[in-house]
Coordinates of C-alpha atoms in Angstrom, one line a residue:
X1 CA 0.0 0.0 0.0
X2 CA 1.5 3.3 -1.1
X3 CA 1.8 6.1 1.4
X4 CA -0.2 9.1 0.1
X5 CA -1.4 12.3 1.6
X6 CA -4.9 11.0 1.7
X7 CA -3.9 7.8 3.5
X8 CA -2.0 9.8 6.1
X9 CA -4.9 12.1 6.6
X10 CA -7.3 9.2 6.9
X11 CA -5.0 7.6 9.5
X12 CA -4.5 10.8 11.6
X13 CA -8.0 12.2 11.4
X14 CA -9.5 9.7 14.0
X15 CA -6.9 10.8 16.5
X16 CA -8.0 14.5 16.4
X17 CA -11.6 14.3 15.3
X18 CA -14.6 12.4 16.5
X19 CA -15.4 9.5 14.2
X20 CA -18.7 8.0 12.9
X21 CA -20.9 11.1 12.4
X22 CA -24.5 10.6 11.6
X23 CA -27.5 13.0 11.1
X24 CA -29.9 13.2 13.9
X25 CA -31.8 15.3 16.4
X26 CA -31.0 16.7 19.8
X27 CA -33.9 18.1 21.8
X28 CA -35.9 18.3 18.5
X29 CA -33.2 20.3 16.7
X30 CA -31.4 18.7 13.6
X31 CA -27.7 18.2 14.4
X32 CA -24.8 15.8 13.9
X33 CA -24.6 12.9 16.3
X34 CA -21.9 10.3 16.6
X35 CA -22.0 6.5 16.7
X36 CA -19.3 4.3 18.2
X37 CA -16.6 2.1 16.7
X38 CA -13.0 0.9 16.8
X39 CA -11.6 4.3 15.6
X40 CA -12.6 5.8 19.0
X41 CA -9.6 4.1 20.5
X42 CA -7.3 6.5 18.6
X43 CA -9.2 9.4 20.0
X44 CA -8.6 8.1 23.5
X45 CA -4.9 7.6 22.8
X46 CA -4.7 11.1 21.5
X47 CA -6.1 12.7 24.6
X48 CA -4.0 10.5 26.9
X49 CA -0.9 11.9 25.1
X50 CA -2.3 15.4 25.1
X51 CA -3.0 15.4 28.9
X52 CA 0.5 14.0 29.5
X53 CA 2.1 16.7 27.4
X54 CA 0.0 19.5 28.9
X55 CA 0.8 18.3 32.4
X56 CA 4.5 18.3 31.8
X57 CA 4.5 21.7 30.1
X58 CA 2.1 23.4 32.5
X59 CA 3.9 22.1 35.6
X60 CA 7.4 23.0 34.3
X61 CA 6.7 26.4 32.8
X62 CA 3.6 27.7 34.6
X63 CA 2.5 25.9 37.8
X64 CA 5.9 25.1 39.4
X65 CA 7.3 28.6 38.8
X66 CA 4.1 30.1 40.2
X67 CA 4.3 27.8 43.3
X68 CA 7.9 28.9 43.9
X69 CA 6.7 32.5 44.0
X70 CA 3.7 32.1 46.2
X71 CA 4.9 29.4 48.6
X72 CA 7.2 30.8 51.4
X73 CA 10.4 29.1 52.4
X74 CA 9.7 27.3 55.7
X75 CA 11.5 28.7 58.7
X76 CA 14.6 27.0 60.1
X77 CA 13.6 24.1 62.4
X78 CA 15.6 25.7 65.3
X79 CA 18.3 28.2 65.9
X80 CA 21.6 27.0 64.4
X81 CA 24.7 26.8 66.6
X82 CA 27.3 26.8 63.9
X83 CA 27.7 27.9 60.2
X84 CA 27.7 24.3 59.0
X85 CA 24.5 23.5 60.9
X86 CA 22.9 26.7 59.5
X87 CA 23.7 25.6 56.0
X88 CA 22.3 22.2 56.7
X89 CA 19.0 23.6 58.0
X90 CA 18.7 26.0 55.1
X91 CA 19.1 23.2 52.7
X92 CA 16.4 21.2 54.5
X93 CA 14.1 24.2 54.3
X94 CA 14.8 24.7 50.6
X95 CA 14.1 21.1 49.9
X96 CA 10.8 21.4 51.8
X97 CA 9.8 24.4 49.7
X98 CA 10.7 22.6 46.5
X99 CA 8.7 19.6 47.6
X100 CA 5.7 21.8 48.5
X101 CA 6.0 23.5 45.1
X102 CA 5.8 20.2 43.3
X103 CA 2.8 19.1 45.3
X104 CA 1.1 22.5 44.7
X105 CA 1.7 22.2 40.9
X106 CA 0.3 18.6 40.9
X107 CA -2.8 19.7 42.8
X108 CA -3.3 22.8 40.6
X109 CA -3.1 20.6 37.4
X110 CA -5.7 18.2 38.7
X111 CA -7.9 21.0 40.0
X112 CA -7.8 22.7 36.5
X113 CA -8.8 19.4 34.8
X114 CA -11.6 18.7 37.2
X115 CA -12.9 22.3 36.9
X116 CA -13.0 22.1 33.1
X117 CA -14.6 18.7 32.9
X118 CA -17.0 19.2 35.8
X119 CA -18.2 22.3 33.9
X120 CA -18.6 20.3 30.7
X121 CA -20.5 17.6 32.5
X122 CA -22.9 20.1 34.0
X123 CA -23.4 21.7 30.5
X124 CA -24.3 18.2 29.2
X125 CA -26.8 17.6 32.1
X126 CA -28.3 21.0 31.7
X127 CA -29.2 20.2 28.1
X128 CA -31.3 17.2 29.4
X129 CA -34.7 18.0 30.9
X130 CA -34.8 16.7 34.5
X131 CA -31.5 14.8 34.0
X132 CA -31.5 12.8 37.2
X133 CA -35.0 11.4 36.9
X134 CA -35.4 7.7 36.3
X135 CA -37.2 8.4 33.1
X136 CA -34.1 10.2 31.7
X137 CA -31.5 8.0 33.3
X138 CA -33.0 4.7 32.3
X139 CA -36.1 5.3 30.2
X140 CA -34.0 6.7 27.3
X141 CA -31.8 3.6 27.1
X142 CA -30.0 2.9 24.8
X143 CA -28.9 6.5 24.5
X144 CA -27.2 6.3 21.1
X145 CA -25.9 7.9 18.9
X146 CA -24.3 10.6 21.1
X147 CA -24.1 14.4 20.8
X148 CA -20.6 15.6 19.9
X149 CA -20.0 17.1 23.4
X150 CA -21.0 14.0 25.2
X151 CA -18.8 11.8 23.0
X152 CA -15.9 14.1 23.5
X153 CA -16.5 14.2 27.2
X154 CA -16.5 10.5 27.6
X155 CA -13.5 9.7 25.4
X156 CA -11.4 12.5 26.7
X157 CA -12.2 11.4 30.3
X158 CA -11.1 7.9 29.4
X159 CA -7.9 9.4 28.0
X160 CA -7.4 11.2 31.3
X161 CA -7.5 8.0 33.3
X162 CA -5.0 6.3 31.1
X163 CA -2.8 9.4 31.5
X164 CA -3.2 9.1 35.3
X165 CA -2.1 5.4 35.2
X166 CA 1.0 6.6 33.3
X167 CA 1.6 9.4 35.9
X168 CA 1.4 7.2 39.1
X169 CA 3.6 4.5 37.6
X170 CA 6.4 6.9 36.4
X171 CA 6.6 9.1 39.6
X172 CA 7.8 8.1 43.0
X173 CA 5.2 5.9 44.7
X174 CA 3.1 7.4 47.4
X175 CA 1.5 5.9 50.5
X176 CA -1.8 5.3 48.7
X177 CA -0.2 4.1 45.4
X178 CA -2.1 0.8 45.2
X179 CA -5.4 2.4 46.2
X180 CA -5.0 5.0 43.5
X181 CA -3.9 2.4 41.0
X182 CA -7.0 0.3 41.7
X183 CA -9.2 3.4 41.5
X184 CA -7.8 4.4 38.1
X185 CA -8.3 0.8 36.8
X186 CA -11.9 0.9 38.2
X187 CA -12.5 4.3 36.5
X188 CA -11.3 3.0 33.2
X189 CA -13.5 -0.1 33.5
X190 CA -16.6 1.9 34.4
X191 CA -16.1 4.5 31.7
X192 CA -15.2 2.0 29.0
X193 CA -18.0 -0.4 29.8
X194 CA -20.6 2.3 30.2
X195 CA -19.6 3.8 26.9
X196 CA -19.7 0.6 25.0
X197 CA -22.9 -0.5 26.6
X198 CA -24.6 2.9 26.1
X199 CA -25.0 3.8 29.8
X200 CA -23.6 7.2 29.1
X201 CA -26.3 9.3 30.8
X202 CA -25.7 7.7 34.1
X203 CA -22.0 7.9 33.4
X204 CA -22.1 11.7 33.0
X205 CA -23.9 11.9 36.4
X206 CA -21.3 9.8 38.2
X207 CA -18.5 11.7 36.7
X208 CA -20.0 15.1 37.7
X209 CA -20.4 13.8 41.2
X210 CA -16.8 12.5 41.4
X211 CA -15.2 15.6 39.9
X212 CA -16.9 18.3 42.0
X213 CA -15.1 18.0 45.3
X214 CA -11.7 17.6 43.6
X215 CA -12.1 21.2 42.5
X216 CA -12.1 22.1 46.2
X217 CA -8.9 20.3 47.2
X218 CA -7.1 22.7 49.6
X219 CA -4.2 24.0 47.7
X220 CA -3.7 26.6 50.4
X221 CA -2.2 23.9 52.7
X222 CA 1.0 24.4 50.7
X223 CA 1.0 28.1 51.2
X224 CA 1.3 28.2 55.0
X225 CA -2.2 29.8 55.6
X226 CA -3.5 27.4 58.3
X227 CA -6.9 29.0 58.9
X228 CA -7.7 29.3 55.2
X229 CA -6.6 25.7 54.7
X230 CA -8.9 24.5 57.5
X231 CA -11.8 26.5 56.2
X232 CA -11.3 25.1 52.6
X233 CA -11.0 21.6 54.1
X234 CA -14.4 21.9 55.8
X235 CA -16.0 22.9 52.5
X236 CA -14.2 20.0 50.8
X237 CA -15.4 17.6 53.4
X238 CA -19.0 18.7 53.1
X239 CA -18.9 18.5 49.3
X240 CA -17.4 15.0 49.6
X241 CA -20.4 13.9 51.8
X242 CA -23.0 15.3 49.4
X243 CA -21.5 14.1 46.2
X244 CA -19.3 11.0 46.8
X245 CA -21.2 9.4 49.7
X246 CA -24.8 10.5 49.4
X247 CA -24.9 11.2 45.7
X248 CA -23.1 8.0 44.6
X249 CA -25.2 5.9 46.9
X250 CA -28.4 7.3 45.4
X251 CA -27.0 6.5 41.9
X252 CA -26.4 2.9 43.0
X253 CA -29.9 2.7 44.5
X254 CA -31.4 4.0 41.3
X255 CA -29.5 1.5 39.3
X256 CA -30.6 -1.4 41.5
X257 CA -34.2 -0.4 42.0
X258 CA -35.3 1.8 39.0
X259 CA -33.3 0.5 36.1
X260 CA -35.1 -2.9 35.8
X261 CA -38.4 -1.0 35.7
X262 CA -37.4 0.9 32.5
X263 CA -35.0 -1.5 30.7
X264 CA -35.7 -5.1 29.7
X265 CA -33.0 -7.7 30.3
X266 CA -31.9 -8.7 26.8
X267 CA -28.9 -8.8 24.5
X268 CA -29.6 -6.9 21.3
X269 CA -26.4 -5.5 19.9
X270 CA -28.0 -4.5 16.6
X271 CA -30.1 -1.9 18.5
X272 CA -27.5 -1.0 21.1
X273 CA -29.2 -2.9 23.9
X274 CA -26.7 -4.7 26.2
X275 CA -28.5 -5.0 29.5
X276 CA -28.3 -8.6 30.5
X277 CA -28.5 -9.7 34.1
X278 CA -24.8 -10.2 34.1
X279 CA -24.1 -6.7 32.8
X280 CA -26.6 -5.3 35.2
X281 CA -25.1 -6.9 38.3
X282 CA -21.6 -6.2 37.1
X283 CA -22.4 -2.5 36.7
X284 CA -23.8 -2.3 40.2
X285 CA -20.8 -4.2 41.6
X286 CA -18.3 -1.7 39.9
X287 CA -20.2 1.3 41.3
X288 CA -20.3 -0.3 44.7
X289 CA -16.5 -0.9 44.7
X290 CA -16.1 2.8 43.8
X291 CA -18.3 3.7 46.8
X292 CA -16.2 1.5 49.1
X293 CA -13.1 3.3 47.9
X294 CA -14.7 6.6 48.5
X295 CA -15.8 5.5 52.0
X296 CA -12.2 4.5 52.9
X297 CA -10.9 7.9 51.8
X298 CA -13.8 9.6 53.6
X299 CA -12.8 7.8 56.8
X300 CA -9.3 9.2 56.3
X301 CA -10.8 12.6 55.8
X302 CA -12.8 12.3 59.0
X303 CA -9.5 11.6 60.8
X304 CA -8.2 14.9 59.4
X305 CA -11.3 16.6 60.6
X306 CA -10.8 15.3 64.1
X307 CA -7.4 16.9 64.1
X308 CA -8.9 20.2 63.0
X309 CA -11.4 20.1 65.8
X310 CA -8.5 19.5 68.2
X311 CA -6.8 22.5 66.9
X312 CA -4.0 20.6 65.2
X313 CA -4.8 21.8 61.7
X314 CA -5.8 20.0 58.5
X315 CA -3.3 17.3 57.5
X316 CA -4.1 15.3 54.4
X317 CA -2.7 11.7 54.9
X318 CA -4.5 10.3 51.8
X319 CA -1.9 10.8 49.1
X320 CA 1.4 12.1 50.5
X321 CA 4.6 10.7 49.1
X322 CA 7.0 8.7 51.2
X323 CA 10.2 10.6 50.7
X324 CA 11.4 11.2 54.3
X325 CA 14.9 9.9 53.4
X326 CA 15.2 12.4 50.6
X327 CA 14.4 15.3 52.9
X328 CA 16.8 14.3 55.7
X329 CA 20.0 15.8 54.3
X330 CA 23.1 14.5 55.9
X331 CA 25.7 16.8 57.4
X332 CA 28.4 14.6 55.8
X333 CA 28.2 16.9 52.8
X334 CA 29.6 19.7 55.0
X335 CA 33.3 19.9 54.5
X336 CA 34.6 22.5 57.0
X337 CA 34.8 20.1 59.9
X338 CA 33.5 22.6 62.4
X339 CA 30.9 20.3 64.0
X340 CA 32.1 17.7 66.5
X341 CA 30.9 14.2 66.0
X342 CA 28.6 14.3 69.0
X343 CA 27.0 17.5 67.8
X344 CA 26.7 16.0 64.3
X345 CA 24.8 13.1 65.7
X346 CA 22.6 15.6 67.5
X347 CA 21.8 17.5 64.4
X348 CA 21.1 14.3 62.5
X349 CA 19.0 13.2 65.4
X350 CA 17.1 16.5 64.9
X351 CA 16.6 15.8 61.2
X352 CA 15.5 12.2 61.8
X353 CA 13.3 13.2 64.7
X354 CA 11.7 16.0 62.7
X355 CA 11.2 13.7 59.8
X356 CA 9.3 11.3 62.0
X357 CA 7.0 13.9 63.5
X358 CA 7.0 17.2 61.6
X359 CA 4.6 16.4 58.8
X360 CA 6.3 18.7 56.4
X361 CA 9.4 16.6 56.1
X362 CA 7.5 13.3 56.3
X363 CA 6.1 13.4 52.8
X364 CA 4.8 17.0 53.3
X365 CA 1.8 15.5 55.0
X366 CA 1.2 18.8 56.6
X367 CA 2.0 21.5 54.1
X368 CA 2.1 24.4 56.5
X369 CA 3.6 22.6 59.5
X370 CA 0.6 23.1 61.8
X371 CA 1.3 19.7 63.3
X372 CA 4.9 20.5 63.8
X373 CA 4.8 20.7 67.6
X374 CA 4.9 17.0 68.0
X375 CA 7.6 16.7 65.3
X376 CA 9.7 19.4 67.0
X377 CA 9.4 17.5 70.3
X378 CA 10.8 14.4 68.6
X379 CA 13.4 16.5 67.0
X380 CA 14.5 17.9 70.3
X381 CA 14.7 14.4 71.7
X382 CA 16.9 13.4 68.8
X383 CA 19.1 16.4 69.3
X384 CA 19.4 15.6 73.0
X385 CA 20.5 12.1 72.2
X386 CA 23.1 13.5 70.0
X387 CA 24.4 15.7 72.8
X388 CA 24.6 12.5 75.0
X389 CA 26.7 10.9 72.3
X390 CA 29.1 13.9 72.3
X391 CA 29.6 13.5 76.1
X392 CA 30.6 9.9 75.7

């Protein structure tokens, strides 16, 4: 087969344009709708690559530089007693700031995505009269062909989750790596199966519920504004309850109770009808697993809320990275030999103790150090042990 301009265009077009256009009506208005087919895979691949490139470019040239400007350098852990110790503490503080800046950029990127796609999801739902009623969710099944915006929304979302799989497997693993890995696989399974089986209306509702509270993730926790962080966290927690706990539960209830009233159990691919009993129970099981994951994370969020009530500040333990060892900079790099061995042990004891308790060093679990009192106590104990070593 010869390579011609037309053949190249025909190969590339499905990556950048929606495939399978057909004439149809949307809300009684003539328009172009879109069916489904194998070429949709290329569109998903395209958006997975686009999201990966956009993330890299935006974080490197926009979000990370912005974070370095707005995030203050953490204060020194304690008053240095020598020039070498001061250099060490400044290096630790600089590393903390850089770590906070990276986390800020990551959160800002995810927040931007969720804001855009939650808005698109709400536009799609707004175009449907009474979109959450059983008649619209289930009575319109099979909902095919799709409006252009709905098909773009679905396939781009699928590309996003493949992009997320790439991200979590190319960056340093975090404490919740396997939870997030499972969540991403589950999201891909739900989006892919609901798209192929024409459950896109309920899929848009689920996505809108899941995306909303991610817009409210407290980026201020990396900017050392404790009160603003705690207030934002309370709003985030309430939105989580409303959308991911109550809202998702109501979706599952509707699927279990209402769907069989409107959709017959039969396998009719020629007409886009795929609701067999196996598909029905599988769909409910996948949604239930998603609810279980959300409940686990909600429990973790409640633990954070308890700390807020106790005046310890909001500390997100759900997705912090485990890089304590990277942040504990050894004084062996200092070459002026000013610090005696015992004092060196004391400073290293401070670093290790602070890593164990400070929250900023321990994976930046507390972006503004509001839980640093306990960490500083551990650090002081480590420093005291070092002084004992010097005496011996």
